[in-house]
Amino acid sequence: MLNVLVVGSIALDDVEAPAGSAKSVLGGAACYFAVASSFFAPVRAVGVAGNDFPQEHLDFLEGRGIDVAGIHRADGPTFRWGGRYHESLNRRDTLFTELGVFEDFEPKLPEAYRDSELVFLANIHPSLQLSVLEQATNPHFAAMDTMDFWIEGTSEELRRTIARVNCLIINDEEAQQLTGESNLVRAADWIRALGPETVVIKRGEHGALLFDAEGIFAAPAFPLREVRDPTGAGDSFAGGFMGALAREDHRDPQAVRRAVIYGSVLASFCVERFSLDRFRNLEGAEVDARFEEFRALTRF
Ligand code: AMP
């Protein structure tokens, strides 16, 4: 079994959705990723929290076995994000983004994290993502995410960072924006030509597409009767995907495809409740059972 490092946002979120709302709840890409990954492998997290960040959230992460020595507490307010979902849940508006201590975030890997084996660079400035990669002494497999803000504002730095990772995990709109290709197969070709041999394009309720040397693999999203809060689904997908790869300790095409399904499993649990609440009492046996349900869903 390999270990997993994640670097990204630690947040307090306000979320409004048709099913209800939540205020000042645990969020942030690094938290969703770390918790999802922790179902499979040892996880180390790097991020920054303000002095208003409740200790109980760090206790929850630690309770999941996550190494939080890399979460630095800075003097100032925690990063806060607010979002409102439309009736369809496919669309959301960002209501506010208050960077707080995240504004001056300069990720520094504790000495003990430098030998991390799987590395996930969540959505932060591409130059910071690159600096994390450079601090890691021997990453076996590095993956990253990004967002429209960096695609628009820092495209040069972003391309340079993408060229250095093994895998890019992004959503369909970002893939189209990044590549200028509306066709996702061509968008994936474009990204793979830049460097990463593996590309995962997330398509929300339509599932995810994997592109690698073996070809294309399509995973559906799990058909849920009720989705309460889609926030963090993408990061939970990435956490399940990387965690499963770490647990298997090899990355042949079949292992990567199983990891895509584990990513889809963790994303499907994430959206059943607000914030990270569904993960609080999620059992490994439930994860395995849903993995088998995925098998049944796609076997014919
Ligand atoms: P997702 O639903 O996968 O886009 O992830 C949502 C999470 O990302 C929320 O918990 C937010 O706190 C966090 N987030 C939102 N905007 C940003 C940003 N600009 N940088 C880093 N994290 C963000």
PDB file of C-alpha atoms and ligand atoms in Angstrom:
ATOM      1  CA  MET A   1       0.000   0.000   0.000  1.00  0.00           C
ATOM      2  CA  LEU A   2       1.284   3.465  -0.905  1.00  0.00           C
ATOM      3  CA  ASN A   3       0.556   6.749   0.855  1.00  0.00           C
ATOM      4  CA  VAL A   4      -1.267   9.754  -0.570  1.00  0.00           C
ATOM      5  CA  LEU A   5      -0.487  13.453  -0.219  1.00  0.00           C
ATOM      6  CA  VAL A   6      -3.032  16.181  -0.915  1.00  0.00           C
ATOM      7  CA  VAL A   7      -2.469  19.921  -1.058  1.00  0.00           C
ATOM      8  CA  GLY A   8      -5.434  22.261  -1.347  1.00  0.00           C
ATOM      9  CA  SER A   9      -8.084  24.386   0.292  1.00  0.00           C
ATOM     10  CA  ILE A  10      -9.427  23.934   3.818  1.00  0.00           C
ATOM     11  CA  ALA A  11     -12.699  25.816   3.975  1.00  0.00           C
ATOM     12  CA  LEU A  12     -15.820  26.805   5.786  1.00  0.00           C
ATOM     13  CA  ASP A  13     -18.667  26.705   3.269  1.00  0.00           C
ATOM     14  CA  ASP A  14     -22.156  28.152   3.058  1.00  0.00           C
ATOM     15  CA  VAL A  15     -24.309  26.085   0.730  1.00  0.00           C
ATOM     16  CA  GLU A  16     -27.858  26.641  -0.497  1.00  0.00           C
ATOM     17  CA  ALA A  17     -29.538  23.850  -2.415  1.00  0.00           C
ATOM     18  CA  PRO A  18     -33.134  22.849  -3.153  1.00  0.00           C
ATOM     19  CA  ALA A  19     -32.914  20.234  -0.383  1.00  0.00           C
ATOM     20  CA  GLY A  20     -31.877  22.764   2.278  1.00  0.00           C
ATOM     21  CA  SER A  21     -28.942  24.866   3.335  1.00  0.00           C
ATOM     22  CA  ALA A  22     -25.844  24.709   5.507  1.00  0.00           C
ATOM     23  CA  LYS A  23     -23.829  27.519   7.056  1.00  0.00           C
ATOM     24  CA  SER A  24     -20.161  27.605   7.954  1.00  0.00           C
ATOM     25  CA  VAL A  25     -19.709  23.884   7.468  1.00  0.00           C
ATOM     26  CA  LEU A  26     -16.513  21.938   6.803  1.00  0.00           C
ATOM     27  CA  GLY A  27     -15.442  22.138   3.155  1.00  0.00           C
ATOM     28  CA  GLY A  28     -12.437  22.690   0.951  1.00  0.00           C
ATOM     29  CA  ALA A  29     -10.968  20.502  -1.755  1.00  0.00           C
ATOM     30  CA  ALA A  30      -8.245  19.084   0.505  1.00  0.00           C
ATOM     31  CA  CYS A  31     -10.780  17.989   3.126  1.00  0.00           C
ATOM     32  CA  TYR A  32     -13.102  16.242   0.662  1.00  0.00           C
ATOM     33  CA  PHE A  33     -10.149  14.596  -1.051  1.00  0.00           C
ATOM     34  CA  ALA A  34      -8.409  13.511   2.157  1.00  0.00           C
ATOM     35  CA  VAL A  35     -11.497  11.995   3.730  1.00  0.00           C
ATOM     36  CA  ALA A  36     -12.489  10.124   0.555  1.00  0.00           C
ATOM     37  CA  SER A  37      -8.938   8.821   0.149  1.00  0.00           C
ATOM     38  CA  SER A  38      -8.741   7.762   3.779  1.00  0.00           C
ATOM     39  CA  PHE A  39     -11.130   4.864   3.073  1.00  0.00           C
ATOM     40  CA  PHE A  40      -8.299   3.231   1.134  1.00  0.00           C
ATOM     41  CA  ALA A  41      -4.840   4.404   2.162  1.00  0.00           C
ATOM     42  CA  PRO A  42      -2.803   6.533   4.596  1.00  0.00           C
ATOM     43  CA  VAL A  43      -3.296  10.206   3.750  1.00  0.00           C
ATOM     44  CA  ARG A  44      -1.270  13.327   4.491  1.00  0.00           C
ATOM     45  CA  ALA A  45      -2.830  16.749   4.088  1.00  0.00           C
ATOM     46  CA  VAL A  46      -1.221  20.136   3.483  1.00  0.00           C
ATOM     47  CA  GLY A  47      -3.273  23.300   3.785  1.00  0.00           C
ATOM     48  CA  VAL A  48      -3.929  26.352   5.892  1.00  0.00           C
ATOM     49  CA  ALA A  49      -6.712  26.995   8.392  1.00  0.00           C
ATOM     50  CA  GLY A  50      -7.447  30.240  10.182  1.00  0.00           C
ATOM     51  CA  ASN A  51      -7.791  30.676  13.914  1.00  0.00           C
ATOM     52  CA  ASP A  52     -11.593  30.501  13.551  1.00  0.00           C
ATOM     53  CA  PHE A  53     -11.410  26.953  12.177  1.00  0.00           C
ATOM     54  CA  PRO A  54     -13.111  24.678  14.703  1.00  0.00           C
ATOM     55  CA  GLN A  55     -10.782  22.144  16.308  1.00  0.00           C
ATOM     56  CA  GLU A  56     -13.526  19.524  15.936  1.00  0.00           C
ATOM     57  CA  HIS A  57     -12.952  19.534  12.148  1.00  0.00           C
ATOM     58  CA  LEU A  58      -9.265  18.727  12.598  1.00  0.00           C
ATOM     59  CA  ASP A  59     -10.262  16.069  15.125  1.00  0.00           C
ATOM     60  CA  PHE A  60     -12.626  14.570  12.530  1.00  0.00           C
ATOM     61  CA  LEU A  61      -9.829  14.418   9.923  1.00  0.00           C
ATOM     62  CA  GLU A  62      -7.474  12.871  12.453  1.00  0.00           C
ATOM     63  CA  GLY A  63     -10.177  10.439  13.495  1.00  0.00           C
ATOM     64  CA  ARG A  64     -10.206   9.232   9.885  1.00  0.00           C
ATOM     65  CA  GLY A  65      -6.490   8.499  10.260  1.00  0.00           C
ATOM     66  CA  ILE A  66      -5.421  11.506   8.190  1.00  0.00           C
ATOM     67  CA  ASP A  67      -2.044  13.010   9.057  1.00  0.00           C
ATOM     68  CA  VAL A  68      -2.810  16.696   9.639  1.00  0.00           C
ATOM     69  CA  ALA A  69       0.709  17.794  10.624  1.00  0.00           C
ATOM     70  CA  GLY A  70       0.824  19.637   7.288  1.00  0.00           C
ATOM     71  CA  ILE A  71      -2.247  21.734   8.067  1.00  0.00           C
ATOM     72  CA  HIS A  72      -0.882  24.991   9.279  1.00  0.00           C
ATOM     73  CA  ARG A  73      -2.959  27.252  11.489  1.00  0.00           C
ATOM     74  CA  ALA A  74      -2.456  30.893  10.530  1.00  0.00           C
ATOM     75  CA  ASP A  75      -3.564  34.051  12.272  1.00  0.00           C
ATOM     76  CA  GLY A  76      -6.639  35.278  10.401  1.00  0.00           C
ATOM     77  CA  PRO A  77      -9.907  34.012   8.982  1.00  0.00           C
ATOM     78  CA  THR A  78     -10.261  30.607   7.295  1.00  0.00           C
ATOM     79  CA  PHE A  79     -11.019  30.529   3.548  1.00  0.00           C
ATOM     80  CA  ARG A  80     -14.763  30.843   3.102  1.00  0.00           C
ATOM     81  CA  TRP A  81     -16.814  29.933   0.066  1.00  0.00           C
ATOM     82  CA  GLY A  82     -20.535  30.239  -0.539  1.00  0.00           C
ATOM     83  CA  GLY A  83     -22.525  28.629  -3.327  1.00  0.00           C
ATOM     84  CA  ARG A  84     -26.136  28.319  -4.404  1.00  0.00           C
ATOM     85  CA  TYR A  85     -27.388  25.435  -6.536  1.00  0.00           C
ATOM     86  CA  HIS A  86     -30.103  25.770  -9.143  1.00  0.00           C
ATOM     87  CA  GLU A  87     -33.117  23.464  -9.115  1.00  0.00           C
ATOM     88  CA  SER A  88     -31.341  21.098 -11.537  1.00  0.00           C
ATOM     89  CA  LEU A  89     -28.191  20.867  -9.310  1.00  0.00           C
ATOM     90  CA  ASN A  90     -26.064  20.879 -12.476  1.00  0.00           C
ATOM     91  CA  ARG A  91     -25.596  24.566 -12.118  1.00  0.00           C
ATOM     92  CA  ARG A  92     -24.418  26.629  -9.206  1.00  0.00           C
ATOM     93  CA  ASP A  93     -23.548  30.238  -8.593  1.00  0.00           C
ATOM     94  CA  THR A  94     -20.652  31.185  -6.383  1.00  0.00           C
ATOM     95  CA  LEU A  95     -22.055  33.665  -3.880  1.00  0.00           C
ATOM     96  CA  PHE A  96     -18.743  34.670  -2.337  1.00  0.00           C
ATOM     97  CA  THR A  97     -15.116  33.665  -2.039  1.00  0.00           C
ATOM     98  CA  GLU A  98     -13.274  35.126   0.941  1.00  0.00           C
ATOM     99  CA  LEU A  99      -9.666  34.011   0.728  1.00  0.00           C
ATOM    100  CA  GLY A 100      -8.627  34.906   4.274  1.00  0.00           C
ATOM    101  CA  VAL A 101      -5.434  33.067   5.241  1.00  0.00           C
ATOM    102  CA  PHE A 102      -5.597  31.119   1.944  1.00  0.00           C
ATOM    103  CA  GLU A 103      -4.477  34.267   0.118  1.00  0.00           C
ATOM    104  CA  ASP A 104      -0.903  33.904   1.362  1.00  0.00           C
ATOM    105  CA  PHE A 105      -0.845  30.116   1.235  1.00  0.00           C
ATOM    106  CA  GLU A 106       2.591  28.867   0.236  1.00  0.00           C
ATOM    107  CA  PRO A 107       2.493  25.122   0.601  1.00  0.00           C
ATOM    108  CA  LYS A 108       5.503  23.734   2.373  1.00  0.00           C
ATOM    109  CA  LEU A 109       5.823  19.999   2.774  1.00  0.00           C
ATOM    110  CA  PRO A 110       6.907  18.905   6.239  1.00  0.00           C
ATOM    111  CA  GLU A 111      10.158  16.935   5.974  1.00  0.00           C
ATOM    112  CA  ALA A 112       8.270  13.721   6.709  1.00  0.00           C
ATOM    113  CA  TYR A 113       5.948  14.278   3.710  1.00  0.00           C
ATOM    114  CA  ARG A 114       8.643  14.716   1.097  1.00  0.00           C
ATOM    115  CA  ASP A 115       8.758  11.007   0.297  1.00  0.00           C
ATOM    116  CA  SER A 116       4.999  10.928  -0.473  1.00  0.00           C
ATOM    117  CA  GLU A 117       4.188   8.362  -3.127  1.00  0.00           C
ATOM    118  CA  LEU A 118       0.920   9.487  -4.670  1.00  0.00           C
ATOM    119  CA  VAL A 119       0.469  13.239  -4.886  1.00  0.00           C
ATOM    120  CA  PHE A 120      -2.730  15.158  -5.567  1.00  0.00           C
ATOM    121  CA  LEU A 121      -2.527  18.848  -6.328  1.00  0.00           C
ATOM    122  CA  ALA A 122      -6.015  20.210  -5.730  1.00  0.00           C
ATOM    123  CA  ASN A 123      -7.195  23.433  -7.245  1.00  0.00           C
ATOM    124  CA  ILE A 124      -4.641  26.149  -6.297  1.00  0.00           C
ATOM    125  CA  HIS A 125      -2.388  28.496  -8.328  1.00  0.00           C
ATOM    126  CA  PRO A 126      -0.544  26.317 -10.884  1.00  0.00           C
ATOM    127  CA  SER A 127       2.841  27.674  -9.775  1.00  0.00           C
ATOM    128  CA  LEU A 128       2.093  26.570  -6.216  1.00  0.00           C
ATOM    129  CA  GLN A 129       1.082  23.151  -7.533  1.00  0.00           C
ATOM    130  CA  LEU A 130       4.421  22.937  -9.316  1.00  0.00           C
ATOM    131  CA  SER A 131       6.312  23.976  -6.199  1.00  0.00           C
ATOM    132  CA  VAL A 132       4.683  21.112  -4.280  1.00  0.00           C
ATOM    133  CA  LEU A 133       5.700  18.665  -6.970  1.00  0.00           C
ATOM    134  CA  GLU A 134       9.248  19.952  -6.772  1.00  0.00           C
ATOM    135  CA  GLN A 135       9.318  19.472  -2.993  1.00  0.00           C
ATOM    136  CA  ALA A 136       8.312  15.820  -3.345  1.00  0.00           C
ATOM    137  CA  THR A 137      11.443  13.723  -3.710  1.00  0.00           C
ATOM    138  CA  ASN A 138      10.091  10.693  -5.561  1.00  0.00           C
ATOM    139  CA  PRO A 139       6.399  10.800  -6.419  1.00  0.00           C
ATOM    140  CA  HIS A 140       5.260   7.587  -8.149  1.00  0.00           C
ATOM    141  CA  PHE A 141       2.142   9.189  -9.569  1.00  0.00           C
ATOM    142  CA  ALA A 142       1.004  12.804  -9.478  1.00  0.00           C
ATOM    143  CA  ALA A 143      -2.438  14.079 -10.409  1.00  0.00           C
ATOM    144  CA  MET A 144      -3.948  17.547 -10.415  1.00  0.00           C
ATOM    145  CA  ASP A 145      -7.147  19.517 -10.735  1.00  0.00           C
ATOM    146  CA  THR A 146      -7.666  23.122 -11.757  1.00  0.00           C
ATOM    147  CA  MET A 147     -10.495  25.602 -12.382  1.00  0.00           C
ATOM    148  CA  ASP A 148     -11.696  28.276 -14.849  1.00  0.00           C
ATOM    149  CA  PHE A 149      -9.968  31.063 -12.898  1.00  0.00           C
ATOM    150  CA  TRP A 150      -6.494  29.577 -13.507  1.00  0.00           C
ATOM    151  CA  ILE A 151      -7.313  28.531 -17.084  1.00  0.00           C
ATOM    152  CA  GLU A 152      -8.192  32.149 -17.861  1.00  0.00           C
ATOM    153  CA  GLY A 153      -5.602  33.975 -15.817  1.00  0.00           C
ATOM    154  CA  THR A 154      -2.481  31.816 -15.705  1.00  0.00           C
ATOM    155  CA  SER A 155      -2.588  29.633 -18.802  1.00  0.00           C
ATOM    156  CA  GLU A 156       1.190  29.541 -19.321  1.00  0.00           C
ATOM    157  CA  GLU A 157       1.934  28.417 -15.755  1.00  0.00           C
ATOM    158  CA  LEU A 158      -0.937  25.970 -15.936  1.00  0.00           C
ATOM    159  CA  ARG A 159       0.379  24.271 -19.074  1.00  0.00           C
ATOM    160  CA  ARG A 160       3.815  24.027 -17.516  1.00  0.00           C
ATOM    161  CA  THR A 161       2.357  22.293 -14.456  1.00  0.00           C
ATOM    162  CA  ILE A 162       0.087  19.986 -16.452  1.00  0.00           C
ATOM    163  CA  ALA A 163       3.125  18.891 -18.456  1.00  0.00           C
ATOM    164  CA  ARG A 164       4.703  17.616 -15.227  1.00  0.00           C
ATOM    165  CA  VAL A 165       1.895  15.414 -13.843  1.00  0.00           C
ATOM    166  CA  ASN A 166       0.842  11.888 -14.745  1.00  0.00           C
ATOM    167  CA  CYS A 167      -2.858  12.622 -14.607  1.00  0.00           C
ATOM    168  CA  LEU A 168      -5.218  15.566 -15.010  1.00  0.00           C
ATOM    169  CA  ILE A 169      -8.658  15.244 -13.407  1.00  0.00           C
ATOM    170  CA  ILE A 170     -11.009  18.017 -14.514  1.00  0.00           C
ATOM    171  CA  ASN A 171     -14.633  18.563 -15.432  1.00  0.00           C
ATOM    172  CA  ASP A 172     -15.999  18.746 -18.954  1.00  0.00           C
ATOM    173  CA  GLU A 173     -16.413  22.528 -19.099  1.00  0.00           C
ATOM    174  CA  GLU A 174     -12.868  23.085 -17.854  1.00  0.00           C
ATOM    175  CA  ALA A 175     -11.506  20.598 -20.385  1.00  0.00           C
ATOM    176  CA  GLN A 176     -13.271  22.473 -23.172  1.00  0.00           C
ATOM    177  CA  GLN A 177     -12.088  25.838 -21.894  1.00  0.00           C
ATOM    178  CA  LEU A 178      -8.501  24.653 -21.467  1.00  0.00           C
ATOM    179  CA  THR A 179      -8.193  23.043 -24.889  1.00  0.00           C
ATOM    180  CA  GLY A 180     -10.583  25.059 -27.051  1.00  0.00           C
ATOM    181  CA  GLU A 181     -12.092  21.720 -28.121  1.00  0.00           C
ATOM    182  CA  SER A 182     -15.798  21.136 -27.588  1.00  0.00           C
ATOM    183  CA  ASN A 183     -15.359  17.418 -28.354  1.00  0.00           C
ATOM    184  CA  LEU A 184     -14.161  15.708 -25.160  1.00  0.00           C
ATOM    185  CA  VAL A 185     -12.235  12.966 -26.970  1.00  0.00           C
ATOM    186  CA  ARG A 186     -10.256  15.578 -28.837  1.00  0.00           C
ATOM    187  CA  ALA A 187      -9.882  17.613 -25.653  1.00  0.00           C
ATOM    188  CA  ALA A 188      -8.357  14.571 -23.931  1.00  0.00           C
ATOM    189  CA  ASP A 189      -6.001  14.017 -26.906  1.00  0.00           C
ATOM    190  CA  TRP A 190      -4.884  17.625 -26.579  1.00  0.00           C
ATOM    191  CA  ILE A 191      -4.191  17.253 -22.842  1.00  0.00           C
ATOM    192  CA  ARG A 192      -2.374  13.933 -23.276  1.00  0.00           C
ATOM    193  CA  ALA A 193      -0.175  15.516 -25.951  1.00  0.00           C
ATOM    194  CA  LEU A 194       0.895  18.049 -23.334  1.00  0.00           C
ATOM    195  CA  GLY A 195       2.280  15.328 -21.018  1.00  0.00           C
ATOM    196  CA  PRO A 196      -0.153  13.476 -18.740  1.00  0.00           C
ATOM    197  CA  GLU A 197      -0.662   9.911 -19.954  1.00  0.00           C
ATOM    198  CA  THR A 198      -3.948   9.693 -18.064  1.00  0.00           C
ATOM    199  CA  VAL A 199      -6.856  12.132 -18.251  1.00  0.00           C
ATOM    200  CA  VAL A 200     -10.124  11.915 -16.342  1.00  0.00           C
ATOM    201  CA  ILE A 201     -12.960  14.169 -17.445  1.00  0.00           C
ATOM    202  CA  LYS A 202     -15.756  14.427 -14.876  1.00  0.00           C
ATOM    203  CA  ARG A 203     -19.225  15.010 -16.250  1.00  0.00           C
ATOM    204  CA  GLY A 204     -21.273  15.533 -13.081  1.00  0.00           C
ATOM    205  CA  GLU A 205     -24.445  13.456 -13.116  1.00  0.00           C
ATOM    206  CA  HIS A 206     -23.272  11.895 -16.396  1.00  0.00           C
ATOM    207  CA  GLY A 207     -20.287  10.175 -14.815  1.00  0.00           C
ATOM    208  CA  ALA A 208     -16.639  10.260 -15.817  1.00  0.00           C
ATOM    209  CA  LEU A 209     -14.486   9.403 -18.826  1.00  0.00           C
ATOM    210  CA  LEU A 210     -10.963   8.025 -18.507  1.00  0.00           C
ATOM    211  CA  PHE A 211      -8.475   8.373 -21.348  1.00  0.00           C
ATOM    212  CA  ASP A 212      -5.147   6.543 -21.272  1.00  0.00           C
ATOM    213  CA  ALA A 213      -2.808   4.513 -23.476  1.00  0.00           C
ATOM    214  CA  GLU A 214      -5.250   1.591 -23.298  1.00  0.00           C
ATOM    215  CA  GLY A 215      -8.147   3.609 -24.713  1.00  0.00           C
ATOM    216  CA  ILE A 216     -11.309   5.106 -23.230  1.00  0.00           C
ATOM    217  CA  PHE A 217     -13.294   3.915 -20.222  1.00  0.00           C
ATOM    218  CA  ALA A 218     -16.696   5.331 -19.251  1.00  0.00           C
ATOM    219  CA  ALA A 219     -18.085   5.206 -15.717  1.00  0.00           C
ATOM    220  CA  PRO A 220     -21.660   6.269 -15.028  1.00  0.00           C
ATOM    221  CA  ALA A 221     -22.561   8.382 -12.034  1.00  0.00           C
ATOM    222  CA  PHE A 222     -24.450   6.287  -9.505  1.00  0.00           C
ATOM    223  CA  PRO A 223     -28.193   6.857 -10.017  1.00  0.00           C
ATOM    224  CA  LEU A 224     -29.325   8.325  -6.689  1.00  0.00           C
ATOM    225  CA  ARG A 225     -32.911   9.032  -5.767  1.00  0.00           C
ATOM    226  CA  GLU A 226     -31.920  12.178  -3.912  1.00  0.00           C
ATOM    227  CA  VAL A 227     -28.894  14.426  -4.248  1.00  0.00           C
ATOM    228  CA  ARG A 228     -28.721  16.941  -1.419  1.00  0.00           C
ATOM    229  CA  ASP A 229     -25.433  18.792  -1.948  1.00  0.00           C
ATOM    230  CA  PRO A 230     -23.112  18.270  -4.941  1.00  0.00           C
ATOM    231  CA  THR A 231     -20.309  20.313  -3.336  1.00  0.00           C
ATOM    232  CA  GLY A 232     -17.040  18.418  -3.200  1.00  0.00           C
ATOM    233  CA  ALA A 233     -18.152  15.594  -5.498  1.00  0.00           C
ATOM    234  CA  GLY A 234     -15.201  16.226  -7.811  1.00  0.00           C
ATOM    235  CA  ASP A 235     -12.677  16.225  -4.980  1.00  0.00           C
ATOM    236  CA  SER A 236     -14.251  13.126  -3.449  1.00  0.00           C
ATOM    237  CA  PHE A 237     -13.993  11.443  -6.850  1.00  0.00           C
ATOM    238  CA  ALA A 238     -10.299  12.329  -6.997  1.00  0.00           C
ATOM    239  CA  GLY A 239      -9.810  11.103  -3.415  1.00  0.00           C
ATOM    240  CA  GLY A 240     -11.466   7.760  -4.093  1.00  0.00           C
ATOM    241  CA  PHE A 241      -9.533   7.384  -7.350  1.00  0.00           C
ATOM    242  CA  MET A 242      -6.103   8.156  -5.872  1.00  0.00           C
ATOM    243  CA  GLY A 243      -6.823   6.228  -2.662  1.00  0.00           C
ATOM    244  CA  ALA A 244      -7.794   3.123  -4.594  1.00  0.00           C
ATOM    245  CA  LEU A 245      -4.633   3.395  -6.718  1.00  0.00           C
ATOM    246  CA  ALA A 246      -2.558   3.702  -3.544  1.00  0.00           C
ATOM    247  CA  ARG A 247      -4.209   0.645  -2.014  1.00  0.00           C
ATOM    248  CA  GLU A 248      -3.589  -1.480  -5.120  1.00  0.00           C
ATOM    249  CA  ASP A 249      -0.005  -0.284  -5.421  1.00  0.00           C
ATOM    250  CA  HIS A 250       0.084  -0.774  -9.179  1.00  0.00           C
ATOM    251  CA  ARG A 251      -1.369   1.137 -12.074  1.00  0.00           C
ATOM    252  CA  ASP A 252      -2.082  -1.291 -14.864  1.00  0.00           C
ATOM    253  CA  PRO A 253      -5.119  -0.378 -16.988  1.00  0.00           C
ATOM    254  CA  GLN A 254      -7.462  -2.614 -14.978  1.00  0.00           C
ATOM    255  CA  ALA A 255      -6.374  -1.077 -11.655  1.00  0.00           C
ATOM    256  CA  VAL A 256      -6.867   2.417 -13.055  1.00  0.00           C
ATOM    257  CA  ARG A 257     -10.360   1.477 -14.258  1.00  0.00           C
ATOM    258  CA  ARG A 258     -11.288   0.047 -10.849  1.00  0.00           C
ATOM    259  CA  ALA A 259     -10.001   3.282  -9.321  1.00  0.00           C
ATOM    260  CA  VAL A 260     -12.332   5.312 -11.554  1.00  0.00           C
ATOM    261  CA  ILE A 261     -15.233   3.274 -10.176  1.00  0.00           C
ATOM    262  CA  TYR A 262     -14.053   3.817  -6.574  1.00  0.00           C
ATOM    263  CA  GLY A 263     -13.869   7.536  -7.359  1.00  0.00           C
ATOM    264  CA  SER A 264     -17.448   7.405  -8.601  1.00  0.00           C
ATOM    265  CA  VAL A 265     -18.490   5.497  -5.467  1.00  0.00           C
ATOM    266  CA  LEU A 266     -17.024   8.102  -3.111  1.00  0.00           C
ATOM    267  CA  ALA A 267     -18.505  10.978  -5.143  1.00  0.00           C
ATOM    268  CA  SER A 268     -21.922   9.322  -4.957  1.00  0.00           C
ATOM    269  CA  PHE A 269     -21.766   9.094  -1.158  1.00  0.00           C
ATOM    270  CA  CYS A 270     -20.515  12.675  -0.888  1.00  0.00           C
ATOM    271  CA  VAL A 271     -23.604  14.200  -2.512  1.00  0.00           C
ATOM    272  CA  GLU A 272     -26.096  12.334  -0.339  1.00  0.00           C
ATOM    273  CA  ARG A 273     -25.627  14.808   2.528  1.00  0.00           C
ATOM    274  CA  PHE A 274     -24.363  18.362   3.043  1.00  0.00           C
ATOM    275  CA  SER A 275     -20.686  19.075   3.625  1.00  0.00           C
ATOM    276  CA  LEU A 276     -18.692  15.915   4.481  1.00  0.00           C
ATOM    277  CA  ASP A 277     -21.479  14.566   6.646  1.00  0.00           C
ATOM    278  CA  ARG A 278     -22.105  11.360   4.722  1.00  0.00           C
ATOM    279  CA  PHE A 279     -18.498  10.316   5.315  1.00  0.00           C
ATOM    280  CA  ARG A 280     -18.841  10.632   9.082  1.00  0.00           C
ATOM    281  CA  ASN A 281     -20.578   7.302   9.493  1.00  0.00           C
ATOM    282  CA  LEU A 282     -19.709   5.655   6.174  1.00  0.00           C
ATOM    283  CA  GLU A 283     -18.416   2.095   6.558  1.00  0.00           C
ATOM    284  CA  GLY A 284     -15.875   0.364   4.339  1.00  0.00           C
ATOM    285  CA  ALA A 285     -18.467  -2.372   3.746  1.00  0.00           C
ATOM    286  CA  GLU A 286     -20.863   0.210   2.260  1.00  0.00           C
ATOM    287  CA  VAL A 287     -18.111   1.398  -0.085  1.00  0.00           C
ATOM    288  CA  ASP A 288     -17.517  -2.173  -1.241  1.00  0.00           C
ATOM    289  CA  ALA A 289     -21.242  -2.841  -1.634  1.00  0.00           C
ATOM    290  CA  ARG A 290     -21.705   0.204  -3.846  1.00  0.00           C
ATOM    291  CA  PHE A 291     -18.671  -0.803  -5.897  1.00  0.00           C
ATOM    292  CA  GLU A 292     -20.484  -4.104  -6.593  1.00  0.00           C
ATOM    293  CA  GLU A 293     -23.671  -2.202  -7.447  1.00  0.00           C
ATOM    294  CA  PHE A 294     -21.639  -0.281 -10.022  1.00  0.00           C
ATOM    295  CA  ARG A 295     -20.529  -3.587 -11.500  1.00  0.00           C
ATOM    296  CA  ALA A 296     -24.151  -4.692 -11.853  1.00  0.00           C
ATOM    297  CA  LEU A 297     -25.108  -1.316 -13.283  1.00  0.00           C
ATOM    298  CA  THR A 298     -22.689  -1.567 -16.185  1.00  0.00           C
ATOM    299  CA  ARG A 299     -22.544  -5.314 -16.898  1.00  0.00           C
ATOM    300  CA  PHE A 300     -24.405  -6.564 -19.942  1.00  0.00           C
TER     301      PHE A 300
HETATM  302  P1  AMP B   1     -16.201  21.265  -5.971  1.00  0.00           P
HETATM  303  O1  AMP B   1     -17.660  21.101  -5.653  1.00  0.00           O
HETATM  304  O2  AMP B   1     -15.538  19.981  -6.346  1.00  0.00           O
HETATM  305  O3  AMP B   1     -15.956  22.378  -6.922  1.00  0.00           O
HETATM  306  O4  AMP B   1     -15.452  21.678  -4.617  1.00  0.00           O
HETATM  307  C1  AMP B   1     -16.026  22.604  -3.774  1.00  0.00           C
HETATM  308  C2  AMP B   1     -15.070  22.921  -2.658  1.00  0.00           C
HETATM  309  O5  AMP B   1     -13.997  23.694  -3.169  1.00  0.00           O
HETATM  310  C3  AMP B   1     -15.762  23.748  -1.587  1.00  0.00           C
HETATM  311  O6  AMP B   1     -15.719  23.053  -0.354  1.00  0.00           O
HETATM  312  C4  AMP B   1     -14.990  25.063  -1.548  1.00  0.00           C
HETATM  313  O7  AMP B   1     -14.664  25.438  -0.230  1.00  0.00           O
HETATM  314  C5  AMP B   1     -13.745  24.822  -2.360  1.00  0.00           C
HETATM  315  N1  AMP B   1     -13.441  25.959  -3.233  1.00  0.00           N
HETATM  316  C6  AMP B   1     -14.314  26.789  -3.843  1.00  0.00           C
HETATM  317  N2  AMP B   1     -13.679  27.743  -4.551  1.00  0.00           N
HETATM  318  C7  AMP B   1     -12.351  27.516  -4.391  1.00  0.00           C
HETATM  319  C8  AMP B   1     -11.156  28.160  -4.849  1.00  0.00           C
HETATM  320  N3  AMP B   1     -11.190  29.253  -5.624  1.00  0.00           N
HETATM  321  N4  AMP B   1      -9.967  27.638  -4.483  1.00  0.00           N
HETATM  322  C9  AMP B   1      -9.918  26.534  -3.717  1.00  0.00           C
HETATM  323  N5  AMP B   1     -11.001  25.895  -3.239  1.00  0.00           N
HETATM  324  C10 AMP B   1     -12.207  26.368  -3.562  1.00  0.00           C
END
